[in-house]
Every structure is written in C-alpha cells, then in structure tokens.
mmCIF file of C-alpha atoms in Angstrom:
data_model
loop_
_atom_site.group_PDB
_atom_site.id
_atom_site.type_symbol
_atom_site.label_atom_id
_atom_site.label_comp_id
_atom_site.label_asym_id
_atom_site.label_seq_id
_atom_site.Cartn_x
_atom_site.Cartn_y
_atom_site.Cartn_z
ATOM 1 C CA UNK K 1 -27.919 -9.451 51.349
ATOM 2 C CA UNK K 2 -26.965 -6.407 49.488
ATOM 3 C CA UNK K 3 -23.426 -7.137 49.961
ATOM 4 C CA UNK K 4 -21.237 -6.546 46.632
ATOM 5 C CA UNK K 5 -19.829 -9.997 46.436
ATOM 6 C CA UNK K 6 -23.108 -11.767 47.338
ATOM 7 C CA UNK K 7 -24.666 -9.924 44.507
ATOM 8 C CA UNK K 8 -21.762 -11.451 42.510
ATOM 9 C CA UNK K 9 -22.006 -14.579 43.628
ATOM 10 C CA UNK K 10 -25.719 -14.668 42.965
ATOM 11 C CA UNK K 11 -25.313 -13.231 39.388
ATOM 12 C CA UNK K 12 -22.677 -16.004 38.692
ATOM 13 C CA UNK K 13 -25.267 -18.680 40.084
ATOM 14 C CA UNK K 14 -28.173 -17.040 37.799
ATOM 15 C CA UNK K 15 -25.953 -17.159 34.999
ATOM 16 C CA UNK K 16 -25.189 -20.894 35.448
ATOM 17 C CA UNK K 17 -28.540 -21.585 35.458
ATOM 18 C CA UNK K 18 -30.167 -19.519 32.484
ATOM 19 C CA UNK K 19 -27.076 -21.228 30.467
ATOM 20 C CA UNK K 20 -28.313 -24.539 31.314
ATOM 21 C CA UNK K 21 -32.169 -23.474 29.976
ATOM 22 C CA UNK K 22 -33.217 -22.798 33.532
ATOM 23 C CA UNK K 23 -35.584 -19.966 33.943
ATOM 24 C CA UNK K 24 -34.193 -17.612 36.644
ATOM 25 C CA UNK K 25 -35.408 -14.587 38.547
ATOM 26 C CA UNK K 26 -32.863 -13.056 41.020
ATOM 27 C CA UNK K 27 -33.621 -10.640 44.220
ATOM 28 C CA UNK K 28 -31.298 -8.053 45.428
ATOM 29 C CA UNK K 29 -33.531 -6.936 48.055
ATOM 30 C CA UNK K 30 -33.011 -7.792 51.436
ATOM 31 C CA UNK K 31 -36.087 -8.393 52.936
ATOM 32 C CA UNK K 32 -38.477 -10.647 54.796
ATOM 33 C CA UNK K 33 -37.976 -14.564 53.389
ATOM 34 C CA UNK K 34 -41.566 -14.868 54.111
ATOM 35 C CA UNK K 35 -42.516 -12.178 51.451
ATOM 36 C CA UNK K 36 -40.291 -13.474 48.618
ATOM 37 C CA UNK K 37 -41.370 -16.769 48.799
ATOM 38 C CA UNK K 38 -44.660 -16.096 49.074
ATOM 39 C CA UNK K 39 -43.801 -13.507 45.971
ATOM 40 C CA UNK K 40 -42.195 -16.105 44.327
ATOM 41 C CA UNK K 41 -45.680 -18.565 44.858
ATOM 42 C CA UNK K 42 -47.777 -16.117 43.391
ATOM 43 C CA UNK K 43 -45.514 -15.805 40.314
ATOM 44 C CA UNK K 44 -45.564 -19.681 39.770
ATOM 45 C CA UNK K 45 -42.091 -19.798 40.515
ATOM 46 C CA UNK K 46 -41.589 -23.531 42.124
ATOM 47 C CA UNK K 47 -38.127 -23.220 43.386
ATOM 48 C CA UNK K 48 -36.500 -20.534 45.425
ATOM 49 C CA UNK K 49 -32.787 -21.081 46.101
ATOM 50 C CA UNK K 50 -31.705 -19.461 49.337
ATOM 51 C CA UNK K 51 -27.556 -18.140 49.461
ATOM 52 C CA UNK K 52 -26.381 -16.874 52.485
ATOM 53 C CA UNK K 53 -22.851 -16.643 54.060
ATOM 54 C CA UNK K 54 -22.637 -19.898 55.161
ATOM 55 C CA UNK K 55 -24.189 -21.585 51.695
ATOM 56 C CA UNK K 56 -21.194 -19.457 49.350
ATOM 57 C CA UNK K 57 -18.761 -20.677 52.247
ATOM 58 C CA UNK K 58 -20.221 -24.008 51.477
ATOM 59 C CA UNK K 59 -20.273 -23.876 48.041
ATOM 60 C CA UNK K 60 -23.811 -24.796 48.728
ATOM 61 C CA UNK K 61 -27.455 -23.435 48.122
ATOM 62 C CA UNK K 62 -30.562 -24.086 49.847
ATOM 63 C CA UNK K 63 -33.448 -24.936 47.686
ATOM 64 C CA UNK K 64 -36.929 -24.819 48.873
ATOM 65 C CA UNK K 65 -39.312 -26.326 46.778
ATOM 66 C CA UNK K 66 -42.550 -24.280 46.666
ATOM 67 C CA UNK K 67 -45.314 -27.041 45.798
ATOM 68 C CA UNK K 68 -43.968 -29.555 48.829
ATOM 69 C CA UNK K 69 -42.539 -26.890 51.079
ATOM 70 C CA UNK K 70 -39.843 -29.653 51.064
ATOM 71 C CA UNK K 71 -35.990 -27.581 51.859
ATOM 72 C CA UNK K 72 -32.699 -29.248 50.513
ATOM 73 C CA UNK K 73 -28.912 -28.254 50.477
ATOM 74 C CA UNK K 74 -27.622 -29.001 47.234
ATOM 75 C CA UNK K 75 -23.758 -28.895 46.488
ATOM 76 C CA UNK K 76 -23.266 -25.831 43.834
ATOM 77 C CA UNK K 77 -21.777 -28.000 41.118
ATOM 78 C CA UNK K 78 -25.348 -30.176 41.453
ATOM 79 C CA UNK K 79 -27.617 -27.728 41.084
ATOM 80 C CA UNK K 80 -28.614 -27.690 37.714
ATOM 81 C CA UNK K 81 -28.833 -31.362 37.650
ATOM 82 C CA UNK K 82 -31.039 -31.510 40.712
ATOM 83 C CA UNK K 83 -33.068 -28.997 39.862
ATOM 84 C CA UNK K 84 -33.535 -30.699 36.233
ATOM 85 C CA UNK K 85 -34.273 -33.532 37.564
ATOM 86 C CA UNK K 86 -37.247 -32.194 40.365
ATOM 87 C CA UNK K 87 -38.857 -30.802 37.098
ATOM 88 C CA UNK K 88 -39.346 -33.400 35.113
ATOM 89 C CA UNK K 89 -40.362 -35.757 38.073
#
C-alpha cells in the first residue's frame, strides 16, 4: 500500500521497533505477499509484520513468523514485547 498515511503509519511502527533494539526492514512496494516473504526468507529475516487497512483500524499487525509459517494478530502496543519474547524462545 503506497498510500501516504500507510507509509506513515508503517514508518511510526519501524521506528517503535528499531527504538526498542529491534532490527527492522520496511517495504513501500506494493507487490505480491508471496515475493516479500519469500524475499524476506532469503534475507534471514524471521518475522514479517503484515499492516493493512483493517490492522491500522485495529490498532493491530499481523505477524507471520517465517521459520513455523505460524500467523498471529498482535495488539500494536504488544508488539515489541511479543516479538522479544518469540526471539529469545
């Protein structure tokens, strides 16, 4: 979504996590899922958060956890401590 307040709300999300000492890559581009996850595999990325319109009306993102293929809705104001907490487990 190329949309100028999804690209805000993403940046805002990034930012929330690099502050908390979470390694973050963000995507403007809006293609196939298929291709950025399996982009995201090849980099040894383990987590891809997915934000559409209905996760920012949510206040929610969509995690999918690359190693498991496991998918999760986390509340916005949990995500850094969920996705601490997958890492170290």
């Amino acid at each position: 979504d190329e949309r100028p307040e999804s690209a805000a709300y993403n940046l805002r999300l990034a930012s929330i996590l690099r502050n908390a000492g979470i390694n973050t890559e963000t995507v403007f581009e809006s293609g196939k899922l298929a291709k950025q996850f399996k982009y995201a595999d090849k980099a040894g990325i383990r987590f891809v958060a997915v934000v559409g319109d209905e996760e920012r009306a949510d206040g929610t993102v969509t995690l999918k956890d690359l190693q498991t293929q496991e998918q999760t809705q986390v509340q916005e104001s949990q995500l850094v401590t969920y996705l601490q907490t997958a890492v170290q487990a």
